[in-house]
Coordinates of C-alpha atoms in Angstrom, one line a residue:
Chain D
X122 CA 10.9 3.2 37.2
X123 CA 11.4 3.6 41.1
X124 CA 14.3 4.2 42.2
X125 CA 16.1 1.8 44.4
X126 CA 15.8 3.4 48.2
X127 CA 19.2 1.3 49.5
X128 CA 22.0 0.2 48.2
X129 CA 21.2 -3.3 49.3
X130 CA 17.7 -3.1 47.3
X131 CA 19.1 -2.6 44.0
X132 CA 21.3 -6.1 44.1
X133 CA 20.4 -9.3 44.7
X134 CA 20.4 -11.6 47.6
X135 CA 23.9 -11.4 48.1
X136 CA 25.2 -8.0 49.1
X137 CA 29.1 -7.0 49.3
X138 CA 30.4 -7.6 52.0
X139 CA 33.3 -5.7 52.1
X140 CA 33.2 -1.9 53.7
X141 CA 31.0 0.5 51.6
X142 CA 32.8 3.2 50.6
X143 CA 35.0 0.8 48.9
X144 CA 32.5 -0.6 46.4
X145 CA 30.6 2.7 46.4
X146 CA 31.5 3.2 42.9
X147 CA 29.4 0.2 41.9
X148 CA 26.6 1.6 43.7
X149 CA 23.9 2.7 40.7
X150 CA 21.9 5.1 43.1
X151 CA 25.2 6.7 43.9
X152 CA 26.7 6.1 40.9
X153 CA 24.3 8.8 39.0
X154 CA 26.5 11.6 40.9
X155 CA 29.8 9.8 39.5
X156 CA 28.0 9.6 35.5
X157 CA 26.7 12.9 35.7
X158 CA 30.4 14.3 35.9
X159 CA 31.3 11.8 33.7
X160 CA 28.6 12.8 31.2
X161 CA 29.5 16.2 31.6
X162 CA 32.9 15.4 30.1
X163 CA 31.6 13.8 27.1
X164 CA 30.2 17.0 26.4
X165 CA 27.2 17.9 28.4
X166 CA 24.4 20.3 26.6
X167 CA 26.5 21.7 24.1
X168 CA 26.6 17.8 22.7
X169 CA 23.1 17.3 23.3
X170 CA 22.6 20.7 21.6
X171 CA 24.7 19.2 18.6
X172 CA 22.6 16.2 17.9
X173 CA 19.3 18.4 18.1
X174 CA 21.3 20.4 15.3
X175 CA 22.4 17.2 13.3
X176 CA 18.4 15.5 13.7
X177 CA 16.9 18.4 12.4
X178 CA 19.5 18.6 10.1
X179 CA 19.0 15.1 8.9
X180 CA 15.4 15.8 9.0
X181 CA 14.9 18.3 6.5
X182 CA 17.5 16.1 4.3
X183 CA 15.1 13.4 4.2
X184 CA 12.3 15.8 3.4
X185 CA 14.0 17.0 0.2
X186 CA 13.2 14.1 -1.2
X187 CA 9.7 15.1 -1.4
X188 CA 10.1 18.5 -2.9
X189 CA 11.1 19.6 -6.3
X190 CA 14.9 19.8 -5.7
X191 CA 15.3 16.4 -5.7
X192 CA 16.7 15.3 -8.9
X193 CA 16.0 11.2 -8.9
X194 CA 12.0 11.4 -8.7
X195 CA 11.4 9.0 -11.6
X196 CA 13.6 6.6 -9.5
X197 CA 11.7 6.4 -6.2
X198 CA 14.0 3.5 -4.9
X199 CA 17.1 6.1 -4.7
X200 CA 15.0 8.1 -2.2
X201 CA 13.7 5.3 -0.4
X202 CA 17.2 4.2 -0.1
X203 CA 18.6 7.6 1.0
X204 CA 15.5 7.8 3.5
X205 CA 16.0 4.6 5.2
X206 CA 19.7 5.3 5.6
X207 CA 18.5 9.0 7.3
X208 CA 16.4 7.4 9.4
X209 CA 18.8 5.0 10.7
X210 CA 21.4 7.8 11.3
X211 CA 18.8 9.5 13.1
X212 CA 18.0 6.5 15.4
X213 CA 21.7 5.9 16.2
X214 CA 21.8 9.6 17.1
X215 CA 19.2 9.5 19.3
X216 CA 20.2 6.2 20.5
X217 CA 23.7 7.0 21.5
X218 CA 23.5 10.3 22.5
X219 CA 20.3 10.8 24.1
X220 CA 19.9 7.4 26.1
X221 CA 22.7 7.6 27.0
X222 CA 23.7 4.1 25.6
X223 CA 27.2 5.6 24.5
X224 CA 28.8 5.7 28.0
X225 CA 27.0 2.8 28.8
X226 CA 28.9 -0.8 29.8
X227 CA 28.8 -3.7 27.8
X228 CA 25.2 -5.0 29.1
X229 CA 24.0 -2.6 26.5
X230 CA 24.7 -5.3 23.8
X231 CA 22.5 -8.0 25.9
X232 CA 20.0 -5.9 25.5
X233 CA 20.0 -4.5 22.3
X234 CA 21.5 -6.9 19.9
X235 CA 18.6 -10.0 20.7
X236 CA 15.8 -7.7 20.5
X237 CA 17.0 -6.5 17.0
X238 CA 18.0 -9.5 15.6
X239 CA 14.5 -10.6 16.5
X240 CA 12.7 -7.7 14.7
X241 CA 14.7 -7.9 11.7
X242 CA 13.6 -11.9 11.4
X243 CA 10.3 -10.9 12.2
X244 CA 9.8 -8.3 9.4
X245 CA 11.4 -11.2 7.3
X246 CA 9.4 -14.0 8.1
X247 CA 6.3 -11.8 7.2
X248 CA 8.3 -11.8 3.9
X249 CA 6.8 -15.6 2.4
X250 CA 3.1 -15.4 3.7
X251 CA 1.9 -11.8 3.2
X252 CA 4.9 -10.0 1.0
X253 CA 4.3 -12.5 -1.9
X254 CA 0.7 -12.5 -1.4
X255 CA 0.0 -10.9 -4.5
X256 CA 2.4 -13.2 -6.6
X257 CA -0.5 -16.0 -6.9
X258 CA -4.3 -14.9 -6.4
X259 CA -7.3 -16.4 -6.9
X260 CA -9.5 -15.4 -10.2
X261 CA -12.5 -13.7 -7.6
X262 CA -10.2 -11.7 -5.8
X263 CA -8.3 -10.5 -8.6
X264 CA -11.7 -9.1 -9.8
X265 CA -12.2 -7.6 -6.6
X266 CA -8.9 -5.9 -6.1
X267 CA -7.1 -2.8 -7.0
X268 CA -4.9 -3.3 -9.4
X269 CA -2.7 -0.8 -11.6
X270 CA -4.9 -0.2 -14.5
X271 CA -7.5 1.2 -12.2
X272 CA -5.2 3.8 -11.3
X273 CA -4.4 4.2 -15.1
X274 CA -8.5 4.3 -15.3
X275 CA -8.6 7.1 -12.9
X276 CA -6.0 9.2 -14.2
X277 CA -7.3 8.6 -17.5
X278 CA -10.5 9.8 -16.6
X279 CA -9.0 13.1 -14.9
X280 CA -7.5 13.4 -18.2
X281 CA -10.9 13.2 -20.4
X282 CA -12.7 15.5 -17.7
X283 CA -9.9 17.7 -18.3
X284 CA -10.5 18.1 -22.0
X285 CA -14.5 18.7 -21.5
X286 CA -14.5 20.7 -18.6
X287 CA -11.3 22.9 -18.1
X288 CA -12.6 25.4 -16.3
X289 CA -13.6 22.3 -13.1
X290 CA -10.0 21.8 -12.5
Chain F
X23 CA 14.4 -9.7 46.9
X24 CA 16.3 -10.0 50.3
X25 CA 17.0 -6.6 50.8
X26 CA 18.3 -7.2 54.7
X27 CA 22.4 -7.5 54.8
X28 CA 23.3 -10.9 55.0
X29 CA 24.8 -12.9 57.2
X30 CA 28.3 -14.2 56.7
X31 CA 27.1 -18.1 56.3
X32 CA 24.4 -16.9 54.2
X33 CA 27.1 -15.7 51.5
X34 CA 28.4 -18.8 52.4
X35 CA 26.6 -20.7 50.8
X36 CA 26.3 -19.0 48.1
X37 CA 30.0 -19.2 47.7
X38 CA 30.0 -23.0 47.7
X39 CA 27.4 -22.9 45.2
X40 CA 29.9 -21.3 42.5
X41 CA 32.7 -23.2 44.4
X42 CA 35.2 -20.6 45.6
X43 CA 35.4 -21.7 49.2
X44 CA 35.7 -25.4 50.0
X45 CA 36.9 -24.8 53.3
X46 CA 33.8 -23.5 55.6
X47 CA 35.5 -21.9 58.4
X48 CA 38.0 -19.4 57.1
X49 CA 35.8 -16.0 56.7
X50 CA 37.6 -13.3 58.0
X51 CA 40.2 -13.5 55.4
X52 CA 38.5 -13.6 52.2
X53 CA 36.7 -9.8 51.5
X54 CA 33.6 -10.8 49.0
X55 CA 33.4 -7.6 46.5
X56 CA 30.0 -8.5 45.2
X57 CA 30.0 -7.6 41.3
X58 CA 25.9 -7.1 39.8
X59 CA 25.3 -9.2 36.7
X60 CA 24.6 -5.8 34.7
X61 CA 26.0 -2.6 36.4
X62 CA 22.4 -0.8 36.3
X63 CA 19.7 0.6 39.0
X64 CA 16.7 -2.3 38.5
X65 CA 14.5 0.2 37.9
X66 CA 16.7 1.1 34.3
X67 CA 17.0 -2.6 33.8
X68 CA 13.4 -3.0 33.9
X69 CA 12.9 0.3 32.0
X70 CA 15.6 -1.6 29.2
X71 CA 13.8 -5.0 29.0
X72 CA 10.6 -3.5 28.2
X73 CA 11.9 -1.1 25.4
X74 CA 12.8 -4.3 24.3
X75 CA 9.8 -5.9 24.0
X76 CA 8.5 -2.5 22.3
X77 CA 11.3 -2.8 19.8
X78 CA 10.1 -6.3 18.7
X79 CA 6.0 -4.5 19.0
X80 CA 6.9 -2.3 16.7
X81 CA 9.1 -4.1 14.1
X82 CA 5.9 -6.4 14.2
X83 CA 3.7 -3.4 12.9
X84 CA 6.7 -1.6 10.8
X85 CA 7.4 -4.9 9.1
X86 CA 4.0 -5.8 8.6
X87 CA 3.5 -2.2 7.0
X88 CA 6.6 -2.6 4.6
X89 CA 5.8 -6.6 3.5
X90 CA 1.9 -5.2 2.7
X91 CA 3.0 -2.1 1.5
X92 CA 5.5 -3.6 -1.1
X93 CA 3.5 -6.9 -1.7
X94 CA 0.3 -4.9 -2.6
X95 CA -0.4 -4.6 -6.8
X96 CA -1.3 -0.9 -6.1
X97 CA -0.6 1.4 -3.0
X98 CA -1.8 4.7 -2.7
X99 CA 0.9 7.9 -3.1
X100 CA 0.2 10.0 0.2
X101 CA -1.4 13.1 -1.5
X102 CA -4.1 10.4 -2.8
X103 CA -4.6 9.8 0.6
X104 CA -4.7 13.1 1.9
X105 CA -0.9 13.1 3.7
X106 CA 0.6 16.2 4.1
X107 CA 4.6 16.0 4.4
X108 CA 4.7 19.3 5.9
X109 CA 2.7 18.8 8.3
X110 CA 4.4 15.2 8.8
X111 CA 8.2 16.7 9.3
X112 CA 6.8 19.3 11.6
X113 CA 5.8 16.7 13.9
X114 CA 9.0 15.1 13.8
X115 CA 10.5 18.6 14.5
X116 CA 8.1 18.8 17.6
X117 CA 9.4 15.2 18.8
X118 CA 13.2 15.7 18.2
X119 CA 12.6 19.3 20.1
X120 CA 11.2 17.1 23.1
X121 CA 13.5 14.5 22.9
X122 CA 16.0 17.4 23.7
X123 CA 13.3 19.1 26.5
X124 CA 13.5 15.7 28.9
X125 CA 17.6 14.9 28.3
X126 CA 17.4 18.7 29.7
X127 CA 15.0 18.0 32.7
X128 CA 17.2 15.0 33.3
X129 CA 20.2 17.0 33.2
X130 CA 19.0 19.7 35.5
X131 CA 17.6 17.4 38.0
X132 CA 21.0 15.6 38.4
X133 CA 22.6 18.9 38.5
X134 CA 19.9 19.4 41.7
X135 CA 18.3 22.3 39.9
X136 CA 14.9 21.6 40.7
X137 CA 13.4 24.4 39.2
X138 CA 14.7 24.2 35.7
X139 CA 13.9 20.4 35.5
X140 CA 10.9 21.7 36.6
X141 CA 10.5 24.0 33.2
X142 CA 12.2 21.5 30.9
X143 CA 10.1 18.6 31.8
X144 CA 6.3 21.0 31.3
X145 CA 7.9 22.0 27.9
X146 CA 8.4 18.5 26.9
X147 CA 4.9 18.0 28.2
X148 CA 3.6 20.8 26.2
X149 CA 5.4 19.4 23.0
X150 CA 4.3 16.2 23.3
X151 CA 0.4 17.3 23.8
X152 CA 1.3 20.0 20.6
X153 CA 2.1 16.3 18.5
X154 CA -1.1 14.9 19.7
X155 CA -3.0 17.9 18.8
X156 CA -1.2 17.9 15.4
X157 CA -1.8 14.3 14.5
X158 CA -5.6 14.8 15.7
X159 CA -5.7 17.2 13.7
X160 CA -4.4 14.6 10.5
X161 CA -6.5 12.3 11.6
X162 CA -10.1 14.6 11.4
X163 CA -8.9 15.7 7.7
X164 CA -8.4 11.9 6.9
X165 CA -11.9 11.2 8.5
X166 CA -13.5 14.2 6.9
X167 CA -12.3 12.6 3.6
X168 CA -14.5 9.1 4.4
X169 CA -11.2 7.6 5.4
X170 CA -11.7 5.4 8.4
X171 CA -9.7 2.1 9.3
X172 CA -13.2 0.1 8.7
X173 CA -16.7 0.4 7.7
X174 CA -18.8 1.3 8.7
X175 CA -17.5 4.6 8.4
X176 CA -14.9 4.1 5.5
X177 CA -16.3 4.9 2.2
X178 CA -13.3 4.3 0.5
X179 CA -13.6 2.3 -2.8
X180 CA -10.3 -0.1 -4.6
X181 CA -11.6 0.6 -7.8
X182 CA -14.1 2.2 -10.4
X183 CA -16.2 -0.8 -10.7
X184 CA -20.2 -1.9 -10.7
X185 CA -19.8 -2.6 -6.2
X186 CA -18.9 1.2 -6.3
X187 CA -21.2 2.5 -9.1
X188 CA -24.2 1.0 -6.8
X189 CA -22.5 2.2 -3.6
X190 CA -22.7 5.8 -4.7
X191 CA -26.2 5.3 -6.6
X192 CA -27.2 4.1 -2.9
X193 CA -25.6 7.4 -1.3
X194 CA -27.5 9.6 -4.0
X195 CA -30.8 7.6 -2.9
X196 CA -30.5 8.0 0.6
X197 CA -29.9 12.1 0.0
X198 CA -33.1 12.2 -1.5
X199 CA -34.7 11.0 1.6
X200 CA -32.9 12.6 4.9
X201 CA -34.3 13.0 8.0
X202 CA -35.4 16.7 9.0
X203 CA -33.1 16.1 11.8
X204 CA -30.1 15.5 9.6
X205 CA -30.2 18.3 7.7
X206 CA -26.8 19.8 7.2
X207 CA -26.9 23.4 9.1
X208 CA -27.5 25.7 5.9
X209 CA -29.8 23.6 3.7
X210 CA -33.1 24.1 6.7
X211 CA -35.5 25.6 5.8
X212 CA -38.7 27.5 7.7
X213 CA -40.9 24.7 6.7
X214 CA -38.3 22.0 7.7
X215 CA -39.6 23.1 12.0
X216 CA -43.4 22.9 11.2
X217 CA -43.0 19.6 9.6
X218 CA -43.7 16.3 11.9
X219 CA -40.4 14.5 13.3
X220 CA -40.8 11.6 11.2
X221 CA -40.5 14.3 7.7
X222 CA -37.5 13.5 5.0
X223 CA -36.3 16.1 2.8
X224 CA -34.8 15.6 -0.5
X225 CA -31.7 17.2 -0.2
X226 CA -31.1 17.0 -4.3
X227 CA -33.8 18.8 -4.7
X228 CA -33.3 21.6 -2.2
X229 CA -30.1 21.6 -3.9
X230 CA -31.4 21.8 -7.6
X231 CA -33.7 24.2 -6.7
X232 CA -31.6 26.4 -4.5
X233 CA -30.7 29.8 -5.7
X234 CA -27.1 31.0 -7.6
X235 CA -26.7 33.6 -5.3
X236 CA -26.6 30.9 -2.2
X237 CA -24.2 29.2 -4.1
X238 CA -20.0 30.2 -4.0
X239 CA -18.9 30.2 -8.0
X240 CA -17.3 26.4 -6.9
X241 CA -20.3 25.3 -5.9
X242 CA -22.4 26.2 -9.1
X243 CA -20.4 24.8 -11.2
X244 CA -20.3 21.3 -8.8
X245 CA -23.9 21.4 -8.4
X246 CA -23.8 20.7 -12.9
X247 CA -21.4 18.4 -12.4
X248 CA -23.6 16.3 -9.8
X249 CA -25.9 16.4 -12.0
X250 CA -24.2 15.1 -14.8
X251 CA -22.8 12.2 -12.4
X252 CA -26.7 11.2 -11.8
X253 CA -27.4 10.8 -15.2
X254 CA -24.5 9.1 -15.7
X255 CA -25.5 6.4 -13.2
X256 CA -28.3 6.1 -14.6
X257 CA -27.8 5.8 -18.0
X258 CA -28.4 2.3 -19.4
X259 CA -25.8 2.2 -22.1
X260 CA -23.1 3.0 -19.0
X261 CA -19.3 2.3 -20.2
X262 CA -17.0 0.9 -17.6
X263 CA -15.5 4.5 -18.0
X264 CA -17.9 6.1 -16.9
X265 CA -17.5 4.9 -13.8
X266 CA -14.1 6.2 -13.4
X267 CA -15.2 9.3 -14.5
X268 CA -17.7 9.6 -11.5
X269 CA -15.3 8.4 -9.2
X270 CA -13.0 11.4 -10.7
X271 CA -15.9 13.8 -10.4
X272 CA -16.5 12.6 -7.0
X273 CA -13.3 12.7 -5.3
X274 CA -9.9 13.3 -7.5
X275 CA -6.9 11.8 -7.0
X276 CA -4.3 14.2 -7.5
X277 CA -1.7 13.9 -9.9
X278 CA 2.1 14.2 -9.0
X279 CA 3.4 17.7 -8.2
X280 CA 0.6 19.2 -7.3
X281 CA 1.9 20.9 -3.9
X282 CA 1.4 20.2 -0.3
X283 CA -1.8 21.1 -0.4
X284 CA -3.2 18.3 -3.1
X285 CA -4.9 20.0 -5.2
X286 CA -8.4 18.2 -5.0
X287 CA -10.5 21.6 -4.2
X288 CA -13.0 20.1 -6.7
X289 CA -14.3 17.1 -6.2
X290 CA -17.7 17.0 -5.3
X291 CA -17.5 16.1 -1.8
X292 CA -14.8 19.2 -1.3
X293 CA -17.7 21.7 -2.5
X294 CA -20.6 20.1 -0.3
X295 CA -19.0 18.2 2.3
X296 CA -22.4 17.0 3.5
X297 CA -22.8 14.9 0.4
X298 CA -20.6 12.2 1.8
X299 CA -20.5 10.4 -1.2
X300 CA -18.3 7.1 -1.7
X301 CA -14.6 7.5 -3.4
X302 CA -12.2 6.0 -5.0
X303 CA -8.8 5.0 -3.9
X304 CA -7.1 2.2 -5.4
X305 CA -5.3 0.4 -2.5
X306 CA -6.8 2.6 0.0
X307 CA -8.0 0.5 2.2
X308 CA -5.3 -1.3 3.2
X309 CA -3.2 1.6 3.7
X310 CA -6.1 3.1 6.1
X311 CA -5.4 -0.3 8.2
X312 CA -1.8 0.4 8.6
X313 CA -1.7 4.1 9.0
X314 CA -4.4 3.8 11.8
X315 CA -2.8 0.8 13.6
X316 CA 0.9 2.5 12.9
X317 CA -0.2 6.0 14.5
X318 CA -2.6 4.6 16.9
X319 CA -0.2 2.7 18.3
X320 CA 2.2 5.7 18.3
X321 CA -0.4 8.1 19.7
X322 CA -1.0 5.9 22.5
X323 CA 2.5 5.6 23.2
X324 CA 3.1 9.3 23.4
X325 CA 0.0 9.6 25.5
X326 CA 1.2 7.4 28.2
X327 CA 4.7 9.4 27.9
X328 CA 2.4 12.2 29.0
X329 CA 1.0 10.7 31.7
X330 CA 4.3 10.0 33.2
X331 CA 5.4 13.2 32.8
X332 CA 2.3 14.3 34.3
X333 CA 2.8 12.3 37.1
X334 CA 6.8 13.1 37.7
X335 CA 5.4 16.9 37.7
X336 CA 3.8 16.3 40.9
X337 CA 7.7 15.3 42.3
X338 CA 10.4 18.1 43.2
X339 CA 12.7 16.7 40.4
X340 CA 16.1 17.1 42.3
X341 CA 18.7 14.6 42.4
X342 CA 16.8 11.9 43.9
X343 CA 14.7 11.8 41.2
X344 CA 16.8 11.5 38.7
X345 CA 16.7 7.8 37.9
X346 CA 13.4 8.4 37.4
X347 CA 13.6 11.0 35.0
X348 CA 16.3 9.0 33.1
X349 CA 13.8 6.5 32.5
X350 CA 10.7 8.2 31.4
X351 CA 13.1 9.8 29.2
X352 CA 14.2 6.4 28.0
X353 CA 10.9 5.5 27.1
X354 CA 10.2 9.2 25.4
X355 CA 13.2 8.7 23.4
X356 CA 12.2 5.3 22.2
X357 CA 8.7 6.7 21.2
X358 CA 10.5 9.6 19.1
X359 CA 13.2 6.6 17.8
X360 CA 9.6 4.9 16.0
X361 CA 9.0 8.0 15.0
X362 CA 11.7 8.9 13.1
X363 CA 10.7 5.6 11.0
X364 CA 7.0 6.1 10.8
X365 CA 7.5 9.5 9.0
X366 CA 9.6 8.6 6.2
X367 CA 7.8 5.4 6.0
X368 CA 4.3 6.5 5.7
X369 CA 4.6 10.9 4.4
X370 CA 7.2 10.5 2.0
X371 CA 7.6 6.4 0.4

């Protein structure tokens, strides 16, 4: 996070060796001034202003899902799907707009593009071992775990406690 | 890093390296423009190469979490658990409103007004400590609910079975012999001070015996249904339902629709918290691992956000310090980016 103190201490070994002021604009310390005006014509606070508007936006989108307007609850997988494609709308938002990564040069993809191919093979390598670990299971610990008709069992029993004691619930 | 300007022959050499000057002598006419390998200050490279190591961190966890969550036979809705979504998209409210607070301080200290990056960098402090106080908060109504990531606080149960029926026959045992030390603020009594250190009180008793009027209208009618539970338990023609029905009795899990707030006011551990007594949750303790470890992880992110901006308070945040700001803010906006998955993933799936 420190900010280089010289221009020669934020390159390499080898420093330009041409006059400064003509390679100034590739000069990050100085080259803050330079982005900010440049920022400032992408749009400035009123942009940033605009995404806050559009997350919150988005926000409360994804929240309908949990309350009562929502008109595909007996299909959860509609709002998981409309969630996850909020979320990533969100994250592109915040992404482009607030780090900057819009106005940024083309290193941006060095970056960015490994470390997410990476995570989605993470998540799907995770997939074989522990995703389908419940496909085959041992007699013991299918005694041992919680399985759907203990949830039936419980509801079931709400429902009996229900009919004897109305007044409890 | 050679930060000292170098010599001609020193870029020299360098040149012959990549082979753009075979003939050593003629300098003067050739003016080297160096160009960096990524046009970035190295303190926002650096600041970039570890967000990307967080992004692989957290797909770890976030894809972990889905692969359990979806592999798992049962998985608990979040109003079993105790979630509450409102709460949830407030915090996310609070996090967006911060991301906006530091790409404000960061705008204002490269604008060189000191002052108002000043102001917008203690509100995004302030916003961020509000989301630590909020998910605290989540965190002691989980905990006050027996859900812990582990035993041997956890005294959350998969199912209504015999481990669980002896579990809470254990619990019921120990309440009839508490320390007079442990007694729940409420429940002493004047003979509880003159009695030696090493006294236990039967706290089902004290209960049973207790007077209506002590008693809210909730709590009378809890205080039968404990009852029945005990003779349940005890009962040696028990059905397998029966258990289920003291699990029920113990701690509901709330059926669909019932609001934000749950609707579990009566389970016996709502009416006397001190009872502690085990529950049900079918799944439950797998999603206590991931929640924990998700928002831990979170919380300790945002925590060391705080400390930076803590720390950059201490600066005059003019121009100067703008890199700086850029990249704390980097970091804050990543930690709001994992946010913006955790919620949907965990409040509303």
């Amino acid at each position: 996070m420190s900010e280089p103190t010289s221009p020669a201490d934020s390159h390499g070994p080898i420093t330009r060796v041409g006059a400064p002021s003509s390679t100034a604009a590739h000069d990050p310390d100085s080259g803050h001034d330079d982005h900010g005006d440049d920022h400032g014509s992408h749009g400035g606070i009123g942009q940033y202003l605009a995404v806050f508007a559009a997350l919150c936006g988005l926000t409360t989108m994804s929240f309908l899902t949990y309350s009562s307007v929502w008109p595909w609850r007996d299909q959860p997988h509609v709002g998981w799907a409309f969630m996850m494609a909020v979320s990533c709308t969100k994250a592109m938002l915040v992404v482009l707009f607030f780090m900057h990564v819009l106005w940024e040069a083309n290193w941006k993809f060095v970056l960015t593009i490994p470390a997410a191919m990476m995570a989605i093979f993470l998540a799907l390598m995770l997939v074989p071992d522990v995703g389908l670990r419940n496909r085959m299971v041992a007699q013991e610990r299918l005694l041992h775990m919680a399985r759907p008709s203990d949830l039936i069992l419980m509801e079931r029993a709400a429902e009996a406690q229900l009919l004897a004691d109305p007044a409890a619930h | 890093m050679n930060a000292s300007a170098p010599s001609i022959p020193h870029g020299h050499d360098d040149r012959d390296a990549h082979g753009h000057d075979d003939h050593g002598g003629g300098q003067g006419h050739i003016v080297l423009q160096y160009q960096p390998g990524l046009p970035l200050s190295k303190g926002k490279l650096i600041m970039w190469l570890f967000l990307s190591t967080e992004i692989m961190f957290f797909a770890a966890l976030l894809g972990s979490y889905v692969v359990l969550r979806f592999g798992a036979a049962v998985w608990p809705k979040p109003h079993h658990v105790h979630l509450s979504e409102p709460i949830g998209a407030f915090n996310t409210f609070v996090l967006i409103c911060s991301s906006v607070t530091i790409v404000l301080a960061f705008e204002a200290a490269k604008a060189n007004k000191v002052a108002m990056a000043k102001n917008w960098m203690l509100a995004t402090l302030l916003l961020g400590s509000l989301f630590l106080g909020i998910k605290g908060y989540e965190y002691s109504a989980k905990f006050s609910h027996g859900i812990y990531p582990s035993q041997p606080h956890s005294r959350i149960y998969e199912k209504p079975d015999l481990y669980y029926g002896s579990a809470v026959r254990a619990r019921l045992d120990e309440l009839r012999k508490v320390p007079v030390g442990l007694v729940p603020a409420g429940w002493r009594e004047a003979a509880d001070r003159s009695a030696e250190a090493g006294g236990t009180v039967d706290l089902l008793k004290r209960l049973d015996e207790a007077p209506a009027e002590k008693l809210s209208a909730e709590q009378q009618t809890a205080r039968g249904r404990l009852q029945k539970v005990q003779k349940m338990l005890t009962n040696p023609g028990q059905q397998p339902f029966d258990l289920a029905v003291v699990a029920d009795q113990v701690m509901p899990l709330p059926s669909e629709g019932t609001g934000s707030h749950g609707g579990h006011a009566s389970g016996l551990n709502d009416a006397f918290p001190w009872l502690r007594l085990p529950a049900v949750i079918p799944g439950g303790n797998m999603w206590a691992s991931t929640y924990f470890l998700l928002t831990g992880f979170h919380a300790i992110h945002v925590a060391v956000g705080l400390l930076v901006f803590a720390i950059l308070l201490t600066y005059r945040l003019d121009r100067k310090r703008a890199g700086m700001i850029e990249n704390a803010g980097l970091y804050w906006h990543f930690v709001d980016l994992v946010w913006i998955f955790l919620f949907p993933l965990l409040y509303l799936f």
